[in-house]
Amino acid sequence: MSLRSLSKFRHTLAFRLTLWYAGIFTLSSCIAFLFFYFLITSVIRERTDQDLSEQAGRFTTLLSIGGMDEVKRLAVIEAQAAGERKIFFRLLSLRGEVFSSSNMSYWRDIGIERKAIQKLLQGSGVVFDTIALPERKHKVRILYGVIGSGVILQLGQSMENYTRFTEAFKRIFVATMAFLLILAALIGWFMARQALSGVGELTRTASHISSGGSLEERVPANPRGDEIALLATTFNQMLDRIQNLVMGIKEMSDNIAHDLKSPVTRIRGIAEVALTTETTLDEYKQMAASTIEECDRLLDMINTMLVISETEAGVGRRAQEKVDLAAVIRDACELFHPLAEDKGIILRCHAPGSFTLLGDTRLIQRMIANLLDNAIKYTSRDGRIDVTAQKEDEKSFAFSVKDTGIGISEKDLPHIFERFYRGDPSRPNTGNGLGLSLAQAIAHAQAGKIDVVSSPGQGSTFTITLPRSPYTPS
Ligand code: ADP
């Protein structure tokens, strides 16, 4: 592994998780071991002290029954029986002078602790002391106790068992800790890899897409249902949305290109005819008029697109004024009445009273006009259009434009609010496909909504619901 990849590896989350896991695991094992160590060593020490106290008790009894000679004899016999390198006895006067002892050739370097004698004289029953001599392997536990009047027993016992245990414990501790550390690192590494495997998939997919891969790629589904799986699902949903947006933008650009192409081609054709053919002044004027008409159509389309974009971008931020919606609807019906009459369509309007809301009058007028325009456009002679408006409640107002026209097919229905979407091209009078997009953008800008119900051949009903204030959506 090169130095660079090693330092990269050191900064990975998997490495840090492994380190944390191994650290915490090792620390808890250490604490458990130490607890166990102190428990066992204190039990061993207590047992040793108990043994020494029992011995001292026997000497006290023997002194009172058999006298000093019996005590001296017992000291020698006990030391020989237990092993003269394991235990020793000394009998001392109250001044700490030795007047009898077991074989002390092995214990020669062990003296008398003056402080212990003083404590005894001050009334302590027994005094314990532990001494460690540099040249000896094992420590020695010593008991000082008064066993009769003027007689002090110094009883020493090698702490061989204790030393053996602590040494064995240390060996086991080091070996076990080394094993546990390796095991913890392996388990930690495995767990971190397992936990982060989903993140790896996510990173791979994201970097593949960002380095030019297809937007259709998705992170493979993870059946575990954990947080990483949730992240992957959310990531996939985000990709779905981005893909839809990109496709929408692409579709829209295609539509714009297509819709701009026809009038520009027509304008070019007129100009070419004007250049290449001998034409009278009237014909020139006719051509100029056609060019203006095509340009107006283009400008209208571009302006509508701009208004849609502005309206969508300015949701909730437009200048607000008081608008009487009922009155605006009545005015619009009046305006469209002659047009409907010309087509032999009955246009009825029922928008009584007034409903004042905060909004942009011009945009609201445009939204209503688009619906009425469509209703007239897609309804044939002898048809009927009913415009009704009523309060939903104190806070919102709904109005609908119902026609008995050609209706909208199930296939078209989900798309009619998309920019440039036009229904079946064989239909009469289809426009540029921006009217309903604009109506929807305005309804949303007013914090309202637009719904449609339609059956082909029977007619359509568009319903717009608007709240009184665009800041408190209904
Ligand atoms: P257009 O300028 O083509 O009318 P719109 O955005 O206003 O564009 O409408 C989109 C499509 O929805 C229309 O092409 C038409 O197929 C359909 N549509 C809209 N309103 C009606 C209606 N009242 N009756 C039938 N079809 C309608």
Coordinates of C-alpha atoms and ligand atoms in Angstrom, one line a residue:
M1 CA 0.0 0.0 0.0
S2 CA 1.5 3.4 -1.0
L3 CA 1.8 6.2 1.5
R4 CA -0.9 8.2 -0.2
S5 CA -3.5 5.4 -0.2
L6 CA -2.5 4.6 3.4
S7 CA -3.2 8.2 4.5
K8 CA -6.5 8.1 2.5
F9 CA -7.4 4.8 4.3
R10 CA -6.6 6.4 7.7
H11 CA -9.3 9.1 7.0
T12 CA -12.0 6.6 6.0
L13 CA -15.1 6.3 8.2
A14 CA -14.6 2.5 8.2
F15 CA -11.2 2.9 9.7
R16 CA -12.3 5.3 12.3
L17 CA -15.3 3.1 13.3
T18 CA -13.0 0.1 13.6
L19 CA -10.6 2.1 15.8
W20 CA -13.5 3.2 18.0
Y21 CA -14.9 -0.2 18.2
A22 CA -11.5 -1.9 19.0
G23 CA -10.7 0.9 21.5
I24 CA -14.0 0.6 23.4
F25 CA -14.0 -3.2 23.3
T26 CA -10.4 -3.3 24.6
L27 CA -11.0 -0.7 27.3
S28 CA -14.1 -2.5 28.6
S29 CA -12.2 -5.9 28.6
C30 CA -9.4 -4.2 30.6
I31 CA -11.8 -2.8 33.1
A32 CA -13.4 -6.3 33.5
F33 CA -10.0 -7.9 33.9
L34 CA -8.8 -5.4 36.5
F35 CA -12.0 -5.8 38.4
F36 CA -11.5 -9.6 38.4
Y37 CA -7.8 -9.1 39.4
F38 CA -8.6 -6.9 42.4
L39 CA -11.4 -9.3 43.5
I40 CA -9.1 -12.4 43.4
T41 CA -6.1 -10.7 45.0
S42 CA -8.1 -9.3 47.9
V43 CA -9.7 -12.8 48.4
I44 CA -6.2 -14.4 48.5
R45 CA -4.9 -11.7 50.9
E46 CA -8.0 -12.1 53.2
R47 CA -7.5 -15.9 53.2
T48 CA -3.8 -15.4 54.1
D49 CA -4.7 -13.0 56.9
Q50 CA -7.3 -15.4 58.2
D51 CA -4.8 -18.3 58.3
L52 CA -2.3 -16.1 60.2
S53 CA -5.0 -15.0 62.7
E54 CA -6.1 -18.6 63.2
Q55 CA -2.4 -19.6 63.9
A56 CA -2.0 -16.7 66.3
G57 CA -5.2 -17.9 68.1
R58 CA -3.8 -21.4 68.5
F59 CA -0.6 -19.9 70.1
T60 CA -2.7 -17.8 72.5
T61 CA -4.6 -20.9 73.7
L62 CA -1.5 -23.0 74.0
L63 CA 0.3 -20.3 76.0
S64 CA -2.5 -20.2 78.5
I65 CA -2.8 -24.0 78.8
G66 CA 0.7 -25.3 78.3
G67 CA 3.0 -22.4 79.0
M68 CA 5.9 -20.8 77.1
D69 CA 7.8 -24.0 76.5
E70 CA 4.9 -25.6 74.7
V71 CA 4.6 -22.4 72.6
K72 CA 8.3 -22.5 71.6
R73 CA 8.0 -26.2 70.7
L74 CA 4.9 -25.6 68.6
A75 CA 6.6 -22.8 66.8
V76 CA 9.4 -25.1 65.7
I77 CA 7.1 -28.0 64.8
E78 CA 4.6 -25.8 62.8
A79 CA 7.5 -24.2 60.8
Q80 CA 9.0 -27.6 60.0
A81 CA 5.6 -29.0 59.0
A82 CA 4.6 -26.1 56.7
G83 CA 8.1 -25.7 55.4
E84 CA 10.8 -23.4 56.9
R85 CA 10.9 -21.4 53.7
K86 CA 7.2 -20.8 53.8
I87 CA 6.5 -19.8 57.4
F88 CA 8.4 -18.5 60.4
F89 CA 7.5 -17.7 64.0
R90 CA 9.3 -15.3 66.4
L91 CA 8.4 -14.7 70.0
L92 CA 9.2 -11.2 71.2
S93 CA 9.2 -9.3 74.4
L94 CA 7.1 -6.1 74.6
R95 CA 10.3 -4.1 73.8
G96 CA 10.6 -6.1 70.6
E97 CA 13.5 -8.3 71.7
V98 CA 13.5 -11.8 70.2
F99 CA 13.6 -14.5 72.9
S100 CA 12.6 -17.6 70.7
S101 CA 12.0 -18.4 67.1
S102 CA 11.6 -21.2 64.5
N103 CA 14.6 -21.8 62.2
M104 CA 15.2 -18.3 60.8
S105 CA 18.2 -19.1 58.5
Y106 CA 16.0 -18.3 55.4
W107 CA 14.3 -15.3 57.0
R108 CA 17.4 -13.7 58.5
D109 CA 16.9 -10.4 56.7
I110 CA 13.4 -9.8 58.1
G111 CA 13.5 -7.5 61.0
I112 CA 11.0 -6.3 63.6
E113 CA 8.7 -3.5 62.7
R114 CA 8.8 -1.0 65.6
K115 CA 5.7 0.8 64.5
A116 CA 3.7 -2.5 64.6
I117 CA 4.9 -3.2 68.1
Q118 CA 3.8 0.3 69.1
K119 CA 0.4 -0.2 67.6
L120 CA 0.0 -3.4 69.6
L121 CA 1.0 -1.6 72.8
Q122 CA -1.6 1.0 72.0
G123 CA -4.2 -1.6 72.1
S124 CA -4.6 -3.0 68.5
G125 CA -5.4 -6.8 68.7
V126 CA -3.3 -7.8 65.7
V127 CA -1.3 -5.8 63.2
F128 CA -0.6 -6.9 59.6
D129 CA 2.3 -5.9 57.5
T130 CA 3.5 -6.8 54.0
I131 CA 7.1 -6.6 53.1
A132 CA 8.8 -7.0 49.7
L133 CA 12.6 -7.6 49.8
P134 CA 14.5 -6.9 46.6
E135 CA 16.4 -10.2 46.5
R136 CA 13.2 -12.3 47.2
K137 CA 10.8 -13.3 44.5
H138 CA 7.7 -13.4 46.8
K139 CA 6.4 -10.9 49.2
V140 CA 6.0 -11.8 52.9
R141 CA 2.8 -11.2 54.9
I142 CA 3.5 -10.7 58.6
L143 CA 1.2 -10.7 61.6
Y144 CA 2.1 -9.1 65.0
G145 CA -0.1 -10.2 67.8
V146 CA 0.0 -10.3 71.7
I147 CA -0.6 -13.9 72.6
G148 CA -0.1 -13.6 76.4
S149 CA 1.1 -11.1 79.0
G150 CA 4.4 -9.6 77.8
V151 CA 4.6 -12.0 74.8
I152 CA 4.3 -10.9 71.2
L153 CA 4.1 -13.3 68.3
Q154 CA 5.6 -12.3 64.9
L155 CA 4.3 -14.7 62.4
G156 CA 5.4 -14.5 58.7
Q157 CA 4.2 -16.3 55.7
S158 CA 5.5 -16.3 52.2
M159 CA 3.0 -14.9 49.7
E160 CA 4.0 -17.4 47.1
N161 CA 0.5 -18.3 46.1
Y162 CA -0.3 -14.6 45.7
T163 CA 2.7 -13.9 43.5
R164 CA 2.1 -17.0 41.4
F165 CA -1.5 -15.9 40.8
T166 CA -0.5 -12.4 39.9
E167 CA 2.2 -13.5 37.5
A168 CA -0.1 -16.1 35.8
F169 CA -2.7 -13.4 35.7
K170 CA -0.4 -10.9 34.0
R171 CA 0.7 -13.5 31.4
I172 CA -3.0 -14.4 30.7
F173 CA -3.9 -10.8 30.7
V174 CA -1.3 -9.8 28.0
A175 CA -2.1 -12.8 25.8
T176 CA -5.8 -12.4 26.1
M177 CA -5.7 -8.6 25.5
A178 CA -3.6 -9.1 22.4
F179 CA -6.0 -11.7 21.1
L180 CA -9.1 -9.5 22.0
L181 CA -7.5 -6.5 20.4
I182 CA -7.0 -8.3 17.1
L183 CA -10.5 -9.9 17.4
A184 CA -12.1 -6.5 18.1
A185 CA -10.3 -4.9 15.2
L186 CA -11.5 -7.7 12.8
I187 CA -15.0 -7.6 14.1
G188 CA -15.1 -3.8 14.1
W189 CA -13.7 -3.7 10.5
F190 CA -16.3 -6.3 9.4
M191 CA -19.1 -4.4 11.1
A192 CA -18.1 -1.1 9.7
R193 CA -17.8 -2.5 6.2
Q194 CA -21.2 -4.2 6.5
A195 CA -22.8 -1.0 7.8
L196 CA -21.2 1.2 5.2
S197 CA -21.6 -1.2 2.2
G198 CA -24.7 0.7 1.2
V199 CA -22.9 4.0 1.3
G200 CA -20.3 2.5 -1.1
E201 CA -23.1 1.6 -3.6
L202 CA -24.5 5.1 -3.2
T203 CA -21.1 6.8 -3.8
R204 CA -20.4 4.5 -6.8
T205 CA -23.8 5.3 -8.4
A206 CA -23.4 9.1 -7.7
S207 CA -19.9 9.3 -9.0
H208 CA -20.8 7.2 -12.1
I209 CA -23.7 9.5 -12.9
S210 CA -21.6 12.7 -12.3
S211 CA -18.8 11.3 -14.5
G212 CA -21.2 11.1 -17.5
G213 CA -23.2 8.0 -16.8
S214 CA -26.9 7.6 -17.5
L215 CA -29.4 9.4 -15.3
E216 CA -31.4 6.2 -15.4
E217 CA -28.9 4.5 -13.0
R218 CA -30.2 3.7 -9.6
V219 CA -28.7 2.4 -6.3
P220 CA -29.7 -1.3 -6.0
A221 CA -32.5 -1.9 -3.6
N222 CA -31.4 -2.9 -0.1
P223 CA -33.9 -5.2 1.6
R224 CA -32.5 -4.5 5.1
G225 CA -34.7 -1.4 5.6
D226 CA -32.1 0.3 7.7
E227 CA -31.0 4.0 7.6
I228 CA -28.6 3.4 4.7
A229 CA -31.5 1.7 2.8
L230 CA -33.6 4.7 3.5
L231 CA -30.9 7.0 2.3
A232 CA -30.6 4.9 -0.9
T233 CA -34.4 5.1 -1.5
T234 CA -34.4 8.8 -0.9
F235 CA -31.4 9.2 -3.3
N236 CA -33.2 7.1 -5.9
Q237 CA -36.4 9.3 -5.5
M238 CA -34.2 12.4 -5.9
L239 CA -32.8 10.9 -9.1
D240 CA -36.3 10.1 -10.3
R241 CA -37.3 13.7 -9.8
I242 CA -34.1 15.0 -11.5
Q243 CA -34.7 12.7 -14.4
N244 CA -38.3 13.8 -14.7
L245 CA -37.2 17.5 -14.6
V246 CA -34.5 16.9 -17.2
M247 CA -36.9 15.1 -19.4
G248 CA -39.5 17.8 -18.9
I249 CA -36.9 20.5 -19.8
K250 CA -35.9 18.5 -22.9
E251 CA -39.5 18.0 -23.9
M252 CA -40.1 21.7 -23.4
S253 CA -37.1 22.7 -25.4
D254 CA -38.2 20.3 -28.2
N255 CA -41.6 21.9 -28.1
I256 CA -40.3 25.4 -28.1
A257 CA -38.0 24.6 -31.0
H258 CA -40.8 23.1 -32.9
D259 CA -43.3 25.9 -32.1
L260 CA -40.8 28.6 -33.1
K261 CA -39.7 26.8 -36.2
S262 CA -43.1 27.0 -38.0
P263 CA -43.7 30.8 -37.8
V264 CA -40.0 31.5 -38.5
T265 CA -40.2 29.2 -41.6
R266 CA -43.3 31.0 -42.7
I267 CA -41.8 34.4 -42.2
R268 CA -38.7 33.3 -44.2
G269 CA -41.0 32.0 -46.9
I270 CA -42.8 35.3 -47.2
A271 CA -39.5 37.2 -47.3
E272 CA -38.1 34.8 -50.0
V273 CA -41.2 35.2 -52.2
A274 CA -40.9 39.0 -51.8
L275 CA -37.3 38.9 -52.9
T276 CA -37.6 36.4 -55.8
T277 CA -40.9 37.4 -57.4
E278 CA -42.2 40.5 -59.2
T279 CA -44.9 41.6 -56.9
T280 CA -47.4 44.5 -56.8
L281 CA -47.5 47.0 -54.0
D282 CA -50.7 45.5 -52.6
E283 CA -49.2 42.1 -52.6
Y284 CA -46.1 43.5 -50.7
K285 CA -48.5 45.1 -48.2
Q286 CA -50.3 41.7 -47.8
M287 CA -46.9 40.0 -47.2
A288 CA -45.9 42.6 -44.6
A289 CA -49.3 42.1 -42.8
S290 CA -48.7 38.3 -42.8
T291 CA -45.2 38.8 -41.4
I292 CA -46.6 41.1 -38.6
E293 CA -49.3 38.5 -37.8
E294 CA -46.6 35.7 -37.6
C295 CA -44.4 38.0 -35.4
D296 CA -47.3 38.8 -33.1
R297 CA -48.0 35.1 -32.7
L298 CA -44.4 34.5 -31.8
L299 CA -44.3 37.4 -29.4
D300 CA -47.5 36.2 -27.8
M301 CA -46.0 32.8 -27.2
I302 CA -42.7 34.2 -25.9
N303 CA -44.6 36.7 -23.6
T304 CA -46.8 33.9 -22.3
M305 CA -43.8 31.8 -21.5
L306 CA -42.2 34.7 -19.7
V307 CA -45.4 35.3 -17.7
I308 CA -45.5 31.6 -16.7
S309 CA -41.9 31.6 -15.6
E310 CA -42.3 34.9 -13.7
T311 CA -45.5 33.7 -12.0
E312 CA -44.0 30.4 -11.0
A313 CA -40.8 32.0 -9.7
G314 CA -42.7 34.7 -7.8
V315 CA -45.1 32.5 -5.9
G316 CA -46.2 34.4 -2.8
R317 CA -44.0 37.4 -3.7
R318 CA -46.1 39.3 -6.2
A319 CA -47.6 42.7 -5.5
Q320 CA -51.1 42.1 -4.0
E321 CA -54.2 44.2 -4.4
K322 CA -57.8 43.7 -3.5
V323 CA -59.7 41.9 -6.3
D324 CA -63.4 41.2 -6.3
L325 CA -63.3 37.8 -7.9
A326 CA -67.1 37.5 -8.4
A327 CA -67.1 40.8 -10.3
V328 CA -64.0 39.8 -12.4
I329 CA -65.8 36.6 -13.4
R330 CA -69.0 38.5 -14.3
D331 CA -66.9 40.9 -16.5
A332 CA -65.1 38.1 -18.2
C333 CA -68.4 36.4 -19.1
E334 CA -69.7 39.6 -20.5
L335 CA -66.6 40.0 -22.6
F336 CA -66.8 36.5 -24.0
H337 CA -70.6 36.5 -24.5
P338 CA -70.4 37.9 -28.1
L339 CA -67.8 35.3 -29.1
A340 CA -69.9 32.5 -27.7
E341 CA -73.0 33.9 -29.4
D342 CA -71.2 34.0 -32.7
K343 CA -70.5 30.3 -32.4
G344 CA -74.0 29.6 -31.4
I345 CA -73.0 28.6 -27.9
I346 CA -75.1 29.6 -24.8
L347 CA -72.8 31.1 -22.2
R348 CA -74.4 31.4 -18.7
C349 CA -72.8 33.0 -15.7
H350 CA -73.8 32.7 -12.1
A351 CA -71.4 34.7 -9.9
P352 CA -73.6 36.6 -7.4
G353 CA -72.4 39.0 -4.7
S354 CA -68.7 39.7 -4.2
F355 CA -65.7 37.8 -2.9
T356 CA -62.7 40.0 -2.3
L357 CA -59.3 38.4 -2.2
L358 CA -55.7 39.6 -2.4
G359 CA -54.1 39.0 -5.8
D360 CA -53.0 40.3 -9.1
T361 CA -56.0 41.5 -11.1
R362 CA -54.5 41.2 -14.5
L363 CA -53.3 37.6 -13.9
I364 CA -56.6 36.5 -12.4
Q365 CA -58.4 38.0 -15.5
R366 CA -56.0 36.1 -17.7
M367 CA -56.6 32.8 -15.9
I368 CA -60.4 33.1 -16.2
A369 CA -60.1 34.3 -19.9
N370 CA -58.0 31.2 -20.7
L371 CA -60.6 28.8 -19.3
L372 CA -63.5 30.6 -21.1
D373 CA -61.5 30.8 -24.3
N374 CA -60.8 27.0 -24.2
A375 CA -64.5 26.3 -23.4
I376 CA -65.6 28.2 -26.4
K377 CA -62.8 26.8 -28.6
Y378 CA -63.6 23.2 -27.8
T379 CA -67.4 23.4 -27.7
S380 CA -69.4 23.1 -31.0
R381 CA -72.5 25.0 -32.1
D382 CA -75.5 24.6 -29.9
G383 CA -73.4 23.7 -27.0
R384 CA -73.6 25.3 -23.5
I385 CA -71.1 26.8 -21.1
D386 CA -72.0 27.3 -17.4
V387 CA -69.8 29.5 -15.3
T388 CA -70.6 29.2 -11.6
A389 CA -68.9 30.8 -8.6
Q390 CA -69.5 30.3 -4.9
K391 CA -67.9 30.6 -1.6
E392 CA -66.4 27.3 -0.4
D393 CA -66.3 28.8 3.1
E394 CA -65.4 32.1 4.6
K395 CA -61.8 31.7 3.6
S396 CA -61.9 30.4 0.0
F397 CA -63.8 30.8 -3.2
A398 CA -64.4 28.3 -6.0
F399 CA -65.5 28.8 -9.5
S400 CA -66.0 26.4 -12.4
V401 CA -66.3 26.6 -16.1
K402 CA -68.4 23.7 -17.4
D403 CA -68.8 23.1 -21.1
T404 CA -70.6 20.5 -23.2
G405 CA -67.7 20.3 -25.7
I406 CA -65.6 17.6 -27.1
G407 CA -64.1 16.6 -23.7
I408 CA -60.6 15.4 -23.0
S409 CA -59.4 11.8 -23.5
E410 CA -58.0 9.8 -20.5
K411 CA -54.6 9.7 -22.2
D412 CA -54.4 13.5 -22.5
L413 CA -55.9 14.4 -19.2
P414 CA -52.8 14.0 -17.0
H415 CA -50.8 16.2 -19.4
I416 CA -53.0 19.1 -20.3
F417 CA -51.4 21.4 -17.7
E418 CA -47.9 20.8 -19.1
R419 CA -46.3 23.6 -21.2
F420 CA -46.9 23.2 -24.9
Y421 CA -49.1 20.1 -24.5
R422 CA -51.8 20.0 -27.0
G423 CA -54.4 17.3 -27.2
D424 CA -55.0 15.2 -30.3
P425 CA -53.7 17.3 -33.2
S426 CA -56.8 16.4 -35.3
R427 CA -58.8 18.5 -32.9
P428 CA -60.0 21.9 -34.2
N429 CA -58.5 25.2 -33.0
T430 CA -55.7 23.9 -30.9
G431 CA -53.5 26.8 -29.8
N432 CA -49.9 26.9 -28.5
G433 CA -50.6 24.7 -25.5
L434 CA -49.7 27.4 -23.0
G435 CA -53.1 28.5 -21.8
L436 CA -53.7 25.9 -19.1
S437 CA -50.0 26.0 -17.9
L438 CA -50.5 29.7 -17.4
A439 CA -53.9 29.2 -15.6
Q440 CA -52.3 26.7 -13.3
A441 CA -49.2 28.8 -12.6
I442 CA -51.5 31.7 -11.6
A443 CA -53.8 29.5 -9.4
H444 CA -50.7 28.2 -7.6
A445 CA -49.3 31.7 -7.3
Q446 CA -52.5 32.6 -5.5
A447 CA -52.0 29.5 -3.3
G448 CA -55.0 28.0 -5.0
K449 CA -55.5 24.9 -7.2
I450 CA -57.1 23.9 -10.5
D451 CA -58.9 20.7 -11.1
V452 CA -60.5 19.2 -14.2
V453 CA -63.2 16.5 -14.7
S454 CA -63.9 15.5 -18.3
S455 CA -65.5 12.8 -20.4
P456 CA -64.8 12.7 -24.1
G457 CA -67.8 13.7 -26.2
Q458 CA -69.7 15.0 -23.2
G459 CA -67.7 18.0 -22.0
S460 CA -65.3 19.2 -19.4
T461 CA -65.5 21.1 -16.1
F462 CA -62.5 23.1 -14.9
T463 CA -62.7 24.2 -11.2
I464 CA -60.4 26.8 -9.6
T465 CA -60.3 27.2 -5.8
L466 CA -58.6 30.3 -4.4
P467 CA -58.1 31.3 -0.8
R468 CA -59.0 34.8 0.4
S469 CA -55.3 35.5 1.1
P470 CA -52.6 33.8 -0.9
Y471 CA -50.6 33.4 2.3
T472 CA -53.2 31.1 3.9
P473 CA -53.7 28.3 1.5
S474 CA -57.2 26.8 1.5
Ligands
ADP1 P1 -54.4 25.2 -26.2 O1 -53.8 26.5 -26.6 O2 -54.0 24.1 -27.1 O3 -55.8 25.3 -26.0 P2 -54.2 24.8 -23.4 O4 -53.0 24.7 -22.5 O5 -55.2 25.8 -23.1 O6 -53.6 24.8 -24.9 O7 -54.9 23.4 -23.4 C1 -54.1 22.2 -23.6 C2 -55.0 21.1 -24.2 O8 -56.1 20.7 -23.3 C3 -55.7 21.6 -25.5 O9 -54.9 21.4 -26.6 C4 -56.9 20.7 -25.5 O10 -56.6 19.4 -26.1 C5 -57.2 20.4 -24.0 N1 -58.3 21.3 -23.5 C6 -58.2 22.4 -22.8 N2 -59.4 22.9 -22.4 C7 -60.3 22.1 -23.0 C8 -61.7 22.0 -23.0 N3 -62.5 22.9 -22.4 N4 -62.3 21.0 -23.7 C9 -61.6 20.1 -24.3 N5 -60.2 20.0 -24.3 C10 -59.6 21.0 -23.7

